[in-house]
Tab-separated table of C-alpha atoms in Angstrom:
chain	number	residue	atom	x	y	z
X	1	MET	CA	-25.936	-48.130	-53.292
X	2	LEU	CA	-29.732	-48.021	-53.225
X	3	ILE	CA	-29.830	-47.792	-49.429
X	4	HIS	CA	-27.529	-44.748	-49.544
X	5	LYS	CA	-29.791	-43.064	-52.090
X	6	ILE	CA	-32.786	-43.718	-49.829
X	7	ILE	CA	-30.979	-42.407	-46.754
X	8	SER	CA	-29.357	-39.388	-48.403
X	9	THR	CA	-32.677	-38.308	-49.942
X	10	SER	CA	-34.485	-38.902	-46.622
X	11	LEU	CA	-36.833	-41.564	-47.988
X	12	GLY	CA	-37.137	-39.779	-51.332
X	13	ILE	CA	-37.863	-36.219	-50.183
X	14	GLY	CA	-34.737	-35.080	-52.014
X	15	TYR	CA	-36.343	-36.020	-55.337
X	16	ILE	CA	-38.949	-33.268	-54.911
X	17	GLY	CA	-36.510	-30.833	-56.507
X	18	LYS	CA	-36.491	-27.145	-55.650
X	19	GLY	CA	-37.127	-26.609	-51.954
X	20	ALA	CA	-36.431	-30.223	-50.996
X	21	GLY	CA	-34.252	-29.098	-48.073
X	22	THR	CA	-37.118	-27.108	-46.614
X	23	TYR	CA	-39.512	-30.023	-47.076
X	24	ALA	CA	-37.035	-32.340	-45.356
X	25	ALA	CA	-36.734	-29.904	-42.436
X	26	ILE	CA	-40.541	-29.643	-42.171
X	27	ALA	CA	-40.906	-33.433	-42.285
X	28	THR	CA	-38.310	-33.692	-39.515
X	29	CYS	CA	-40.254	-31.202	-37.389
X	30	LEU	CA	-43.470	-33.159	-37.855
X	31	CYS	CA	-41.806	-36.455	-36.958
X	32	TRP	CA	-40.058	-34.861	-33.968
X	33	TYR	CA	-43.373	-33.531	-32.671
X	34	PHE	CA	-45.596	-36.540	-33.270
X	35	PHE	CA	-43.124	-39.222	-32.161
X	36	GLN	CA	-42.569	-37.378	-28.889
X	37	ALA	CA	-46.047	-36.073	-28.177
X	38	GLY	CA	-46.699	-36.205	-24.450
X	39	TYR	CA	-43.064	-35.778	-23.411
X	40	GLN	CA	-42.131	-32.420	-21.921
X	41	TYR	CA	-38.394	-33.008	-22.398
X	42	PRO	CA	-37.177	-35.673	-24.821
X	43	GLY	CA	-34.739	-38.186	-23.396
X	44	LEU	CA	-31.460	-39.692	-24.375
X	45	ASN	CA	-33.072	-41.456	-27.346
X	46	THR	CA	-33.287	-38.175	-29.296
X	47	ILE	CA	-29.573	-37.546	-28.804
X	48	LEU	CA	-28.699	-41.057	-29.950
X	49	ILE	CA	-30.988	-40.849	-32.979
X	50	THR	CA	-29.500	-37.476	-33.939
X	51	ILE	CA	-25.957	-38.851	-33.697
X	52	LEU	CA	-26.933	-41.901	-35.767
X	53	ILE	CA	-28.599	-39.761	-38.457
X	54	THR	CA	-25.570	-37.463	-38.619
X	55	LEU	CA	-22.998	-40.250	-38.860
X	56	GLN	CA	-25.033	-42.203	-41.412
X	57	GLY	CA	-25.574	-38.962	-43.332
X	58	VAL	CA	-21.816	-38.485	-43.665
X	59	ARG	CA	-21.449	-42.046	-44.924
X	60	SER	CA	-24.354	-41.919	-47.380
X	61	ALA	CA	-23.403	-38.470	-48.683
X	62	ASP	CA	-19.912	-39.840	-49.362
X	63	VAL	CA	-21.316	-42.718	-51.398
X	64	VAL	CA	-23.821	-40.717	-53.478
X	65	GLU	CA	-21.257	-37.996	-54.150
X	66	GLU	CA	-19.589	-40.451	-56.526
X	67	ILE	CA	-22.853	-40.672	-58.506
X	68	TRP	CA	-24.432	-37.215	-58.233
X	69	GLY	CA	-21.454	-34.966	-57.473
X	70	LYS	CA	-20.577	-32.760	-54.507
X	71	ASP	CA	-23.518	-31.791	-52.242
X	72	HIS	CA	-26.232	-32.510	-54.809
X	73	GLN	CA	-29.658	-30.959	-54.152
X	74	ARG	CA	-31.170	-34.432	-53.766
X	75	VAL	CA	-29.110	-34.986	-50.621
X	76	VAL	CA	-31.286	-33.693	-47.775
X	77	ILE	CA	-30.189	-35.922	-44.889
X	78	ASP	CA	-28.021	-32.975	-43.841
X	79	GLU	CA	-31.149	-30.869	-43.305
X	80	VAL	CA	-32.690	-33.674	-41.258
X	81	ALA	CA	-29.592	-33.876	-39.044
X	82	GLY	CA	-29.378	-30.094	-38.687
X	83	MET	CA	-33.041	-29.852	-37.761
X	84	CYS	CA	-32.632	-32.601	-35.162
X	85	ILE	CA	-29.679	-30.729	-33.646
X	86	THR	CA	-31.771	-27.565	-33.568
X	87	LEU	CA	-34.452	-29.320	-31.508
X	88	LEU	CA	-32.193	-31.198	-29.073
X	89	CYS	CA	-32.987	-30.502	-25.395
X	90	VAL	CA	-35.936	-28.298	-26.358
X	91	PRO	CA	-39.386	-28.835	-24.837
X	92	VAL	CA	-41.722	-30.505	-27.327
X	93	ARG	CA	-44.052	-27.593	-28.019
X	94	TRP	CA	-45.181	-26.570	-31.478
X	95	GLU	CA	-44.081	-22.937	-30.869
X	96	TYR	CA	-40.499	-23.992	-30.213
X	97	ILE	CA	-40.468	-26.430	-33.113
X	98	LEU	CA	-41.758	-23.768	-35.513
X	99	LEU	CA	-39.233	-21.209	-34.255
X	100	GLY	CA	-36.514	-23.853	-34.523
X	101	LEU	CA	-37.469	-24.473	-38.148
X	102	VAL	CA	-37.288	-20.753	-38.975
X	103	LEU	CA	-33.953	-20.326	-37.180
X	104	PHE	CA	-32.409	-23.414	-38.756
X	105	ARG	CA	-33.465	-22.483	-42.287
X	106	PHE	CA	-32.182	-18.916	-41.708
X	107	PHE	CA	-28.720	-20.186	-40.801
X	108	ASP	CA	-28.783	-22.953	-43.406
X	109	ILE	CA	-29.707	-20.661	-46.291
X	110	LEU	CA	-27.639	-17.564	-45.430
X	111	LYS	CA	-24.670	-19.519	-44.007
X	112	PRO	CA	-23.175	-16.814	-41.745
X	113	LEU	CA	-20.559	-17.276	-38.990
X	114	TYR	CA	-18.277	-19.840	-40.672
X	115	ILE	CA	-21.145	-22.094	-41.792
X	116	ARG	CA	-20.190	-21.639	-45.457
X	117	LYS	CA	-16.577	-22.523	-44.595
X	118	MET	CA	-17.743	-25.950	-43.385
X	119	GLU	CA	-18.812	-26.846	-46.939
X	120	GLU	CA	-15.133	-26.915	-47.907
X	121	LEU	CA	-14.538	-30.044	-45.840
X	122	PRO	CA	-14.124	-33.166	-48.005
X	123	GLY	CA	-16.890	-35.563	-49.015
X	124	GLY	CA	-19.865	-36.315	-46.829
X	125	LEU	CA	-18.307	-34.473	-43.916
X	126	GLY	CA	-18.522	-31.213	-45.875
X	127	VAL	CA	-22.112	-31.975	-46.865
X	128	MET	CA	-23.152	-32.523	-43.249
X	129	ALA	CA	-20.922	-30.069	-41.343
X	130	ASP	CA	-22.541	-26.839	-42.518
X	131	ASP	CA	-26.001	-28.053	-41.486
X	132	VAL	CA	-24.688	-29.361	-38.175
X	133	LEU	CA	-23.239	-25.925	-37.396
X	134	ALA	CA	-26.447	-24.215	-38.559
X	135	GLY	CA	-28.336	-26.514	-36.179
X	136	VAL	CA	-25.995	-25.649	-33.302
X	137	TYR	CA	-26.476	-21.910	-33.852
X	138	ALA	CA	-30.249	-22.306	-34.127
X	139	ASN	CA	-30.305	-24.432	-30.955
X	140	VAL	CA	-28.309	-21.850	-28.983
X	141	ILE	CA	-30.749	-19.089	-29.930
X	142	LEU	CA	-33.718	-21.349	-29.209
X	143	GLN	CA	-32.284	-22.173	-25.768
X	144	LEU	CA	-31.943	-18.447	-25.049
X	145	VAL	CA	-35.565	-17.900	-26.082
X	146	ILE	CA	-36.608	-20.638	-23.645
X	147	ILE	CA	-34.376	-19.495	-20.777
X	148	PHE	CA	-35.472	-15.874	-21.027
X	149	LYS	CA	-39.110	-16.872	-21.672
X	150	ILE	CA	-39.294	-14.788	-24.821
X	151	LEU	CA	-41.899	-17.055	-26.399
């Protein structure tokens, strides 16, 4: 049980309270940047880590839902997974990471284009799915920015 609380709160970030999702996304951006500094394009390891975080997030969100209720504000592993998806296959440059953060939080907060519908899925899947889709949308826009050299 304790391990699921640690994972679902992303090492305790979820206990910050208001704005914990944003703090978790920022922490993810910082880790993404500093752990990959020097690499132009991250390798397969980032994809595997993102998949692992997402799958474990579903599992941990399921477990803590029994204690805290559906999609409690302490659960921020979904923001971590969504932010990782946003940054997949993106050059490791601070400009892209910052834009990715803004795009992800935009989609995560406003929940357009069926993102809100994903929350209706049961258990941990519903907790994670909306952020996964927000990350996909943010990544698509970020890829377009890179392809068309907008930034």
